[in-house]
Short mmCIF file of C-alpha atoms in Angstrom, two decimals:
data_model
loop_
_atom_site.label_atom_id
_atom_site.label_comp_id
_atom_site.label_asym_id
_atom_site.label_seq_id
_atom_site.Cartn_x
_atom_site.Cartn_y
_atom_site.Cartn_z
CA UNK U 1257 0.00 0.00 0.00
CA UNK U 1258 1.54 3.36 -1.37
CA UNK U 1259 2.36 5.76 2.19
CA UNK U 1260 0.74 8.65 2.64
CA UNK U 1261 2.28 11.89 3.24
CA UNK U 1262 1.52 14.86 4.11
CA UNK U 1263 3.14 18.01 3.55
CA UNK U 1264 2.57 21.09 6.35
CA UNK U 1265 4.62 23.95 4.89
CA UNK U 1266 3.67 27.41 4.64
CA UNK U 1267 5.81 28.69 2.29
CA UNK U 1268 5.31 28.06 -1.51
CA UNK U 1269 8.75 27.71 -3.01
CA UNK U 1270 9.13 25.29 0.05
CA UNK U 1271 6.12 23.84 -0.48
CA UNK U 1272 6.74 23.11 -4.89
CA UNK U 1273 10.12 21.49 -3.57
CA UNK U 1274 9.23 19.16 -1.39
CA UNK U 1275 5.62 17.84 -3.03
CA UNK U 1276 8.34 17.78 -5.99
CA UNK U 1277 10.88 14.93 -4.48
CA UNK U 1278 8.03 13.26 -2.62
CA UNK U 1279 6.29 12.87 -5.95
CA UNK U 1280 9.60 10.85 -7.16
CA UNK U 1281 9.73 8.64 -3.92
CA UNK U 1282 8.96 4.67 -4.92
CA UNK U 1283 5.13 3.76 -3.49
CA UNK U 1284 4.53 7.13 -2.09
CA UNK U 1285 1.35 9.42 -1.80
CA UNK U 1286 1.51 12.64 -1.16
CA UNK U 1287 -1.53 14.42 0.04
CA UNK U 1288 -2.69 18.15 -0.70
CA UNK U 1289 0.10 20.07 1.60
CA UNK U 1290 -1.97 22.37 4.74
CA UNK U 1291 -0.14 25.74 4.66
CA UNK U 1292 -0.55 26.13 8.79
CA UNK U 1293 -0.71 24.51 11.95
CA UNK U 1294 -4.28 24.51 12.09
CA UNK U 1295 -5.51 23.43 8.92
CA UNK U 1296 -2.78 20.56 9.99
CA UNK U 1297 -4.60 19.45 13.46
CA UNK U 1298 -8.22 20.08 12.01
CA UNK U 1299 -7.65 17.77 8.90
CA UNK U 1300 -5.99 15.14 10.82
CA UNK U 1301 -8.73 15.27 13.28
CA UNK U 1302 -11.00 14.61 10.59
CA UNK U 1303 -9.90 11.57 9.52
CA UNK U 1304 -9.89 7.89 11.17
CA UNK U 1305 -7.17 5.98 12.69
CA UNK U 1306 -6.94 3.96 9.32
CA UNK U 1307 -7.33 7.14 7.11
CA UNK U 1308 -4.35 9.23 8.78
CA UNK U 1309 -1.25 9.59 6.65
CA UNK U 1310 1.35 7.84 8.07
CA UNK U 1311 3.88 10.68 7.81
CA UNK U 1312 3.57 14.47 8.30
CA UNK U 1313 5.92 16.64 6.74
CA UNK U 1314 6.64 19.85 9.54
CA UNK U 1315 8.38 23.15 8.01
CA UNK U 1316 10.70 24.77 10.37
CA UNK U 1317 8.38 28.10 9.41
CA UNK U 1318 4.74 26.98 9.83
CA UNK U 1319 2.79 29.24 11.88
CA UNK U 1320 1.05 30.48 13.66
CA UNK U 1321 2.31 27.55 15.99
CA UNK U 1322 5.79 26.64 16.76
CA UNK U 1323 7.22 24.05 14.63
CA UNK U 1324 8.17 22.28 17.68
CA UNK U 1325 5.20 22.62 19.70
CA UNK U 1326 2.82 21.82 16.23
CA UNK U 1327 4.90 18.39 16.47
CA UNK U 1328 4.44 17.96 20.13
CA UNK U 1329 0.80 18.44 19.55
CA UNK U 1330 0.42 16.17 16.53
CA UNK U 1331 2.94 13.36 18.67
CA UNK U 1332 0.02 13.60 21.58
CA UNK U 1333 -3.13 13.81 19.97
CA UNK U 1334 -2.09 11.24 17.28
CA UNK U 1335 0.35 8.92 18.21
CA UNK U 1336 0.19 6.74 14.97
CA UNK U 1337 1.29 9.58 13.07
CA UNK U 1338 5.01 9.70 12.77
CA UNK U 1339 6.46 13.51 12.39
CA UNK U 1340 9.43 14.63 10.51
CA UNK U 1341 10.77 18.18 11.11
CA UNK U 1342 12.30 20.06 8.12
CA UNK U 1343 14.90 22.68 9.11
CA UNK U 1344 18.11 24.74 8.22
CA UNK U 1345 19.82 23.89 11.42
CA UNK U 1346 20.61 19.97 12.22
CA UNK U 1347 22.57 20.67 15.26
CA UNK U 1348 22.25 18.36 18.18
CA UNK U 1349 20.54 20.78 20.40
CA UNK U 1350 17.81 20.68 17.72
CA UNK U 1351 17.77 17.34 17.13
CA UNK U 1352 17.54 16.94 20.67
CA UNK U 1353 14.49 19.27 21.56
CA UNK U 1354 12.54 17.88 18.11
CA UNK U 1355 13.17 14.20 19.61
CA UNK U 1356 11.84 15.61 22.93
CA UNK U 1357 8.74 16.48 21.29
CA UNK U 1358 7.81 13.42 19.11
CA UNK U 1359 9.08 14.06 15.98
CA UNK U 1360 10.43 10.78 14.15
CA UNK U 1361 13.43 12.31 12.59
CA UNK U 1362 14.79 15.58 11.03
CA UNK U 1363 15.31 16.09 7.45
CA UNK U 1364 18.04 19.37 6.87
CA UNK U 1365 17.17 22.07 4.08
CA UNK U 1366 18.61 22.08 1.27
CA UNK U 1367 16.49 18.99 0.59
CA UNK U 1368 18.34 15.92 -0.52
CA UNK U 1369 16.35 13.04 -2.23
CA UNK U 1370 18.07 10.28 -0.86
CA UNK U 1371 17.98 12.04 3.17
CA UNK U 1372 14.03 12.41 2.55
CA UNK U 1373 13.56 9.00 1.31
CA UNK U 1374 15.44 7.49 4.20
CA UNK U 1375 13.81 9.11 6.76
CA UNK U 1376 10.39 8.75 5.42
CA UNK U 1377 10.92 4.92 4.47
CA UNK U 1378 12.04 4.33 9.00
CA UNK U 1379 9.22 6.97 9.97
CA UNK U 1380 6.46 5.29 7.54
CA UNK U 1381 7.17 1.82 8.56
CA UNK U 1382 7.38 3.08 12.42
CA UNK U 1383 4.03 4.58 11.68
CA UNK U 1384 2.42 0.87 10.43
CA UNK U 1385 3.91 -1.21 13.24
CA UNK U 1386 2.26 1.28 15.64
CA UNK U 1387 -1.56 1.15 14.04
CA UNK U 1388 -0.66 -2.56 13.62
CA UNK U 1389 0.44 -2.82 17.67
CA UNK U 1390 -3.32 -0.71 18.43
CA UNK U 1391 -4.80 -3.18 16.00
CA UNK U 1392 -5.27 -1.09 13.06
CA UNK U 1393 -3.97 -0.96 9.78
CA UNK U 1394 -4.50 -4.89 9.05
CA UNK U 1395 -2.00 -6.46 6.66
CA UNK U 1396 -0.89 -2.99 5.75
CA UNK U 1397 2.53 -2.53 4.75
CA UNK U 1398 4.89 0.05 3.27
CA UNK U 1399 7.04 0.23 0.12
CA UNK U 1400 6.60 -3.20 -2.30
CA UNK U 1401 4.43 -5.18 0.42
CA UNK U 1402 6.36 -7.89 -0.59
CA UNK U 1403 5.38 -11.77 0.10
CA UNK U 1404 6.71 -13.36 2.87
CA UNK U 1405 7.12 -17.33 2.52
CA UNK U 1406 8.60 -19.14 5.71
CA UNK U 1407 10.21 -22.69 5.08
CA UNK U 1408 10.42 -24.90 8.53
CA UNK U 1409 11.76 -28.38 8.49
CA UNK U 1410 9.55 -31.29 11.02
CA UNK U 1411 13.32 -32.29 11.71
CA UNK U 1412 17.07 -31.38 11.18
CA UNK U 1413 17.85 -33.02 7.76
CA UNK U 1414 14.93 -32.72 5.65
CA UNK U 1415 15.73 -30.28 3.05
CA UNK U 1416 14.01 -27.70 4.12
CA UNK U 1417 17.67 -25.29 3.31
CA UNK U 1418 17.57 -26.46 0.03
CA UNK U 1419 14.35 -25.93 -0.34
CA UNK U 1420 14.39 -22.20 1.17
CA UNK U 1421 16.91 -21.14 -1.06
CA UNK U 1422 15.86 -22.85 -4.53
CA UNK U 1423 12.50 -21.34 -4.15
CA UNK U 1424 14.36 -17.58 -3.68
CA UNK U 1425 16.92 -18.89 -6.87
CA UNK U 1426 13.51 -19.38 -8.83
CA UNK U 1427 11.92 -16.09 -7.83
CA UNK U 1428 14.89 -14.09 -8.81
CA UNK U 1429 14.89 -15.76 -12.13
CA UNK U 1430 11.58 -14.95 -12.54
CA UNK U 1431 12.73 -11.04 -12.29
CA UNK U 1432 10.96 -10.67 -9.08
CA UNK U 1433 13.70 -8.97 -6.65
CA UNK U 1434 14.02 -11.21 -3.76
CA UNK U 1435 15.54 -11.66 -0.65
CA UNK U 1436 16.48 -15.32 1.52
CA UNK U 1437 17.01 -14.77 5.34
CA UNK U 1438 18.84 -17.07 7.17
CA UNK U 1439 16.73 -17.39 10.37
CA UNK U 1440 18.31 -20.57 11.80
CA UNK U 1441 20.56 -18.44 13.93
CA UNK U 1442 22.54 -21.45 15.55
CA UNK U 1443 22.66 -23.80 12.86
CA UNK U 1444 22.31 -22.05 9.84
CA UNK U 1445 24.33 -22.72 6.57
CA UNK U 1446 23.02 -20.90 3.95
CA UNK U 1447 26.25 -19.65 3.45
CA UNK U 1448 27.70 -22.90 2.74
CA UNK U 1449 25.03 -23.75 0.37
CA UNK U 1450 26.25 -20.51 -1.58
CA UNK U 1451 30.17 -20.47 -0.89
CA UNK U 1452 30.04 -17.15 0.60
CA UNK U 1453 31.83 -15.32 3.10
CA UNK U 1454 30.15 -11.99 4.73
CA UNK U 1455 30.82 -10.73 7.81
CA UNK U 1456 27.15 -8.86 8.54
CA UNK U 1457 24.47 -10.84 9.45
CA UNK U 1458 21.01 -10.39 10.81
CA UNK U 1459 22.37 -9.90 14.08
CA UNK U 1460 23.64 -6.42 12.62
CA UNK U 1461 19.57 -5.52 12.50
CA UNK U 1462 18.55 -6.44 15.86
CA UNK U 1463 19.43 -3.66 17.78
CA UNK U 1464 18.70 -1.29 15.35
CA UNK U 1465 14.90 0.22 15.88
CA UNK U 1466 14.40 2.00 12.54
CA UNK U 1467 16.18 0.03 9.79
CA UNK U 1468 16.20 2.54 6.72
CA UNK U 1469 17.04 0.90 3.10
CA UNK U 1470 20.65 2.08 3.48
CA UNK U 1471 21.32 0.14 6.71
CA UNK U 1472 19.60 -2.48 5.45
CA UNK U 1473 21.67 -2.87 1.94
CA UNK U 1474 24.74 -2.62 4.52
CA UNK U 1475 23.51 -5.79 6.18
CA UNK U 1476 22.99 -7.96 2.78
CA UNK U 1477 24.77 -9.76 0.31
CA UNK U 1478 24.37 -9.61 -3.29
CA UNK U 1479 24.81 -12.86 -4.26
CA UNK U 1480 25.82 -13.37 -7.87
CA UNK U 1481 22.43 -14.56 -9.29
CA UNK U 1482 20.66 -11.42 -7.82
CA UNK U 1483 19.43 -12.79 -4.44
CA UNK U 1484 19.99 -10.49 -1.41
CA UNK U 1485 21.18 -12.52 1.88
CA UNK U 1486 20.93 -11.77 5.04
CA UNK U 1487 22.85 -14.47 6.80
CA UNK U 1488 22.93 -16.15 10.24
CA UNK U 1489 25.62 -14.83 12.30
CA UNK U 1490 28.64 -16.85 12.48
CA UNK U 1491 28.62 -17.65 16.10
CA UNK U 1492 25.70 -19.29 16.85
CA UNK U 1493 25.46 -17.80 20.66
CA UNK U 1494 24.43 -14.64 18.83
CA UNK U 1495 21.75 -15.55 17.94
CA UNK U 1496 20.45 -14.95 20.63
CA UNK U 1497 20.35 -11.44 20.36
CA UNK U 1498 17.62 -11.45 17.60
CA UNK U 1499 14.20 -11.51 19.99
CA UNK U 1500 10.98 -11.43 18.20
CA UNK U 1501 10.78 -7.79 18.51
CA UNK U 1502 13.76 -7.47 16.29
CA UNK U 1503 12.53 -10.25 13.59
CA UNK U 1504 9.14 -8.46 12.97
CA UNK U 1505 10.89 -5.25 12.36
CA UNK U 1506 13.92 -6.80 10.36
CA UNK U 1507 10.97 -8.92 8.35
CA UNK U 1508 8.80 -5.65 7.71
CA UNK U 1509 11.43 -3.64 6.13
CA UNK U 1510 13.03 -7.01 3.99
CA UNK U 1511 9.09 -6.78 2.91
CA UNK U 1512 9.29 -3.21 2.28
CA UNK U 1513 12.10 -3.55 -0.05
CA UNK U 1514 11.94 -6.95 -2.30
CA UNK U 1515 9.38 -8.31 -3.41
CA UNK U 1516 9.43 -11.89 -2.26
CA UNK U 1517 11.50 -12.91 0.94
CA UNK U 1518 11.96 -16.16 1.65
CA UNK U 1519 13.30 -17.08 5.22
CA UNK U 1520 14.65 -20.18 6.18
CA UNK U 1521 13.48 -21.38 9.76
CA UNK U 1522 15.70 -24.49 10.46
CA UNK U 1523 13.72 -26.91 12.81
CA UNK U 1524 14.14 -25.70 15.74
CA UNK U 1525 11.19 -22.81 17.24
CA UNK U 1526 12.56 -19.92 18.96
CA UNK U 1527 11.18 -16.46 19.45
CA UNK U 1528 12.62 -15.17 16.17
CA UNK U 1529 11.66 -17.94 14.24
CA UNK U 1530 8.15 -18.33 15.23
CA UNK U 1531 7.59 -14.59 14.63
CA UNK U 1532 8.41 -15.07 11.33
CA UNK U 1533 6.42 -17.98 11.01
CA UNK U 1534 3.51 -15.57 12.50
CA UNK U 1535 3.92 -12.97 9.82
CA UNK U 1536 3.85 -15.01 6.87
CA UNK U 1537 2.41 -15.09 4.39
CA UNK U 1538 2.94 -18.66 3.29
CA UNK U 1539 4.39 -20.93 5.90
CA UNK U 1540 5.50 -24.01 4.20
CA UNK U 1541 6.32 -27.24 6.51
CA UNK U 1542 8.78 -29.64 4.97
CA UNK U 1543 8.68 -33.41 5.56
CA UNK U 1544 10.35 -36.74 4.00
CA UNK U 1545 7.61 -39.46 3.93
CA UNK U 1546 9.30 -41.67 6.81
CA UNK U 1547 7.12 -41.95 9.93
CA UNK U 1548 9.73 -40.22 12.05
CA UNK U 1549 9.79 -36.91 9.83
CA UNK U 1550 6.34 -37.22 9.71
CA UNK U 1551 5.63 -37.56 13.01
CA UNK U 1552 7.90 -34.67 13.80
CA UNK U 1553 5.88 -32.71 11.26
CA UNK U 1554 2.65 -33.40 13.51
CA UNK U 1555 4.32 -32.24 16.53
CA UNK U 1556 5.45 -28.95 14.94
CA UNK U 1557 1.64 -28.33 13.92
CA UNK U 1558 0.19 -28.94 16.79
CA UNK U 1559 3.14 -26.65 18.60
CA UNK U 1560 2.47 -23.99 16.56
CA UNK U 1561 -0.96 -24.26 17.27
CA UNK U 1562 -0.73 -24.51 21.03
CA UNK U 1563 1.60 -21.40 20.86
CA UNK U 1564 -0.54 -19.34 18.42
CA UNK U 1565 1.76 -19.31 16.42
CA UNK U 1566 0.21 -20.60 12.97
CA UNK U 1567 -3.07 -22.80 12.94
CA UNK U 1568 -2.59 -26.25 10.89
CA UNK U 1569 -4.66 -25.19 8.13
CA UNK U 1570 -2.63 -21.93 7.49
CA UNK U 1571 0.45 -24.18 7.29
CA UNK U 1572 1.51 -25.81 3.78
CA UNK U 1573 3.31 -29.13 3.71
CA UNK U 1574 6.21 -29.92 1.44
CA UNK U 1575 6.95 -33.61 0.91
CA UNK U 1576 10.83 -33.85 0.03
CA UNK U 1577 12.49 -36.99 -1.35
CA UNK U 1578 9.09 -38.80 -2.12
CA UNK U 1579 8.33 -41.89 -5.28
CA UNK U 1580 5.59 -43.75 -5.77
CA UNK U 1581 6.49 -46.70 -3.97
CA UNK U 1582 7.01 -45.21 -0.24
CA UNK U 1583 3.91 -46.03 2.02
CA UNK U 1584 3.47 -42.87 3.35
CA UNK U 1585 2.17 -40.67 0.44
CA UNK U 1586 1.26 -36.82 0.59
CA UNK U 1587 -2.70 -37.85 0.88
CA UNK U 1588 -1.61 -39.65 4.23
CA UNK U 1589 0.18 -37.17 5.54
CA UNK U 1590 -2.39 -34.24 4.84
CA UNK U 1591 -4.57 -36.47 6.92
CA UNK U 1592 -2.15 -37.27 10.13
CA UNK U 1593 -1.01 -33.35 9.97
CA UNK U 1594 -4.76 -31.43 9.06
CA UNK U 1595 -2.60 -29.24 6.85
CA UNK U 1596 -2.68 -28.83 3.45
CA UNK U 1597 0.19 -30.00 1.16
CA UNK U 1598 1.59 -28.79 -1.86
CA UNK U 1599 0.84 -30.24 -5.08
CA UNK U 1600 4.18 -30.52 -6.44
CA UNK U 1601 6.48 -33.00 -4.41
CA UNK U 1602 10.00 -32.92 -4.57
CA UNK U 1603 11.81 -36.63 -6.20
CA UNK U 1604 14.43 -38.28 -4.25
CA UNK U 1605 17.05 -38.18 -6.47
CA UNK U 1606 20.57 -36.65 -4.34
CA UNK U 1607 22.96 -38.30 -6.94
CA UNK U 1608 21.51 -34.73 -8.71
CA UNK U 1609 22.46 -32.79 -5.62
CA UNK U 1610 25.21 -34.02 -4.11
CA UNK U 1611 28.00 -32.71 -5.79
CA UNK U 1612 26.36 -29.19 -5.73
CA UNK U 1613 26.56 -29.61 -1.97
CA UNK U 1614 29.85 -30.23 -1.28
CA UNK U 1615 31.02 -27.83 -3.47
CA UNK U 1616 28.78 -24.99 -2.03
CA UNK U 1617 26.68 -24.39 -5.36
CA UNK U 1618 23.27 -25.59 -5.40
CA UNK U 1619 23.12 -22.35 -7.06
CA UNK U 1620 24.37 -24.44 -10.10
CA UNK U 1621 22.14 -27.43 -9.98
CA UNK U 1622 21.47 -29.21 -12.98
CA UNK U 1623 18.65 -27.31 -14.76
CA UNK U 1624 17.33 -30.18 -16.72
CA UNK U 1625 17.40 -32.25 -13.31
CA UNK U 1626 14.31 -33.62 -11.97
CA UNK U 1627 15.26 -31.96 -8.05
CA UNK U 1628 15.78 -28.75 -9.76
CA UNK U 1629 12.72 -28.78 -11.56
CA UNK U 1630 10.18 -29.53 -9.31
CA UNK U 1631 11.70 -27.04 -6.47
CA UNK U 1632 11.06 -24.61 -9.19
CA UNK U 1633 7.84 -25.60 -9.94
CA UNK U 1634 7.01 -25.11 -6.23
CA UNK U 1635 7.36 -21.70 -6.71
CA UNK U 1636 4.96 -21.89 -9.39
CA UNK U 1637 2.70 -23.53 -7.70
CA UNK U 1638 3.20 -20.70 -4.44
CA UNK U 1639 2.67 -17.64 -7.33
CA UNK U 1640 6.78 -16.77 -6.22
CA UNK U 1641 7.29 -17.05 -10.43
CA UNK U 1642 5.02 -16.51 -12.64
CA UNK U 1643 4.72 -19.63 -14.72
CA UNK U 1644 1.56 -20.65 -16.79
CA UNK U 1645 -0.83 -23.04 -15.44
CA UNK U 1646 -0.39 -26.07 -18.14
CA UNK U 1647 3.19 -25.66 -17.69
CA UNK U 1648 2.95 -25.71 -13.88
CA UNK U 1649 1.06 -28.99 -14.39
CA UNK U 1650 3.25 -30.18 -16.72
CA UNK U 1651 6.38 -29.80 -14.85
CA UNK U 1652 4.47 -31.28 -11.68
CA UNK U 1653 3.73 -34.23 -13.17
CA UNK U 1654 7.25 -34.66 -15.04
CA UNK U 1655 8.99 -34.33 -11.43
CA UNK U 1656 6.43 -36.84 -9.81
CA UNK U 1657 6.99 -39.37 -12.78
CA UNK U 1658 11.17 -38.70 -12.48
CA UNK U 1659 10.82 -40.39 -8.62
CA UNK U 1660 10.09 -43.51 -9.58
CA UNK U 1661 12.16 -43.86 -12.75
CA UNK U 1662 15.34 -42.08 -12.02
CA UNK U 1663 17.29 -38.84 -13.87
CA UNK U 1664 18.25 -41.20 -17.14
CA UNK U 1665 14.12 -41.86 -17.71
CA UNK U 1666 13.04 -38.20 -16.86
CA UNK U 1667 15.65 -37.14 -19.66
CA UNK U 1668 14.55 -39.66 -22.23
CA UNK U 1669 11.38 -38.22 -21.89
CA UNK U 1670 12.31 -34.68 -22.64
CA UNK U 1671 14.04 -36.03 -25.90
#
């Protein structure tokens, strides 16, 4: 949803500057600019929680109030408003007394583009977590309003890494921007999978309260297919440090800014982990069809039920390494778990994978193997790529056939 702004400037050359670079900010909506501080109060009384702007633009020179007190007053009356001051002087007694009297941040004169987006991306997202915090505001979200997909494993070991990151491999192919998050703080090795060495991580977010785009491109890495990673930090103790609080924000502005994030969960539930879980928008579950992985799949469920967390039929199972002739097919296992499970299943062929593995580049895979191909066609089947239906289908059903019969029949096929 595009943010709304609006301008309170009382000058006009002022006034044609700034609705000029706010026009040229990315998912922004600037509303008719007020030329005083009351016309400001009286139209934002006039409005509903849900129809305020989410940022107010303050000139140093509005009148006939203050410009500090007109923030202190808008910061009071309504608190899901964030405030930005504009002004000439950005000393630190300033910044200081503005921060004193609820304004979000301080933008200096002359205006510079990149300064104003900045501050209005932090204050704008601020300003959504609050009305979401008061209940308002819904699924609202700032900038892109990206899709969130979580990917959980029932147990250590069942590809649910693999999975995470072909499904963001797929997305970025597909010319959607996108983003993979390496939430398994402890055990994560997403960085493995892609032979990369960064020393930022999502630990660099967690302290951080409002992450603007420029901090966050300083905690990524641009892998070379396009992907942006944020990785888990490198000693696992540190993980720690990312508490739910920290994962909604960190998830919120990854959401902002790409439009599909994938995060990677690992098996284990921790605060950060289930709060991602919690905002998703598709939380996929993946399982091998073995009793033990599916039993562990069961237990996850029902946690995340318990916890409130996610309820079972909001949760999307993933059946990894499956053929036609194990006993426990996906039918069964929608049954045990109440979830629902993805059409597309993923073949157990790792003679395809293996040496992508070890060498750290499942970024490489084969793309004419069967692995490959259905993990792609997941995405299809999510709406991460935009494939067309018979081809979805098609691809489905070529993957299914290619677990019974091995890589040599799926290629004879093809020919």
């Amino acid at each position: 949803m595009p943010t709304r702004i609006l301008p309170a400037v009382g000058d006009p050359d002022a006034v044609r500057s700034l609705t000029t670079l706010l026009s040229q900010l990315p998912d922004a909506e600037p509303v008719t600019p007020v030329a005083d501080s009351t016309q400001l109060v009286d139209t934002l009384a006039a409005e509903s929680v849900d129809e305020l702007p989410e940022v107010v633009i303050v000139h140093e020179r509005i009148g006939p109030i203050p410009a500090l007190e007109l923030v202190r007053e808008v910061a009071l009356r309504f608190p899901a408003v964030g405030v930005i001051l504009v002004t000439t002087d950005a000393g630190p007694a300033l910044f200081s007394a503005a921060m004193d009297s609820g304004a979000r941040g301080l933008v200096t004169l002359p205006l510079n583009y990149e300064e104003l987006a900045n501050r209005v991306q932090a204050v704008a997202q601020w300003s959504v977590g609050v009305r979401r915090h008061l209940g308002h505001g819904g699924d609202v979200f700032t900038g892109a309003g990206g899709t969130v997909v979580t990917v959980s494993g029932a147990k250590g070991g069942v590809g649910a890494t693999l999975t995470a990151v072909q499904l963001a491999l797929a997305a970025q192919a597909s010319g959607r921007p996108t983003a993979l998050v390496d939430m398994d703080l402890q055990t994560g090795d997403i960085a493995s999978y892609l032979d990369v060495q960064f020393r930022r991580s999502v630990v660099d977010l967690a302290a951080i309260a409002d992450i603007s785009p420029r901090i966050l491109a300083e905690a990524v890495f641009r892998h070379d297919t396009g992907v942006a990673l944020l990785l888990a930090p490198g000693e696992g103790e540190r993980g720690e440090e990312v508490t739910d609080r920290a994962t909604r924000q960190i998830v919120s502005a990854l959401r902002s800014r790409y439009e599909v994030v994938v995060i990677d969960c690992g098996a284990q539930l921790g605060g950060a982990g289930a709060a991602a879980v919690e905002m998703a928008d598709t939380a996929l579950l993946v399982t091998t069809p073995d009793v033990v992985a599916v039993r562990g799949a069961k237990r996850t469920v029902r946690m995340w039920d318990r916890l409130q967390v996610r309820k079972a039929e909001e949760t999307t199972v993933v059946v990894n390494r499956h053929s036609r002739a194990t006993e426990i097919q996906p039918s069964l296992i929608r049954k045990i778990t109440g979830t629902a499970v993805a059409t597309t299943t993923i073949p157990a062929h790792f003679k395809e994978l293996q040496a992508a593995v070890d060498a750290g580049r499942v970024h490489a895979l084969d793309a004419k193997g069967s692995v490959r191909q259905a993990m792609w066609a997941l995405a299809g089947e999510l709406g991460l790529v935009q494939v067309p239906e018979d081809t979805l289908q098609r691809r489905a059903g070529r993957a299914a056939r290619g677990g019974d019969r091995g890589p040599a029949g799926f290629r004879r096929r093809r020919d």
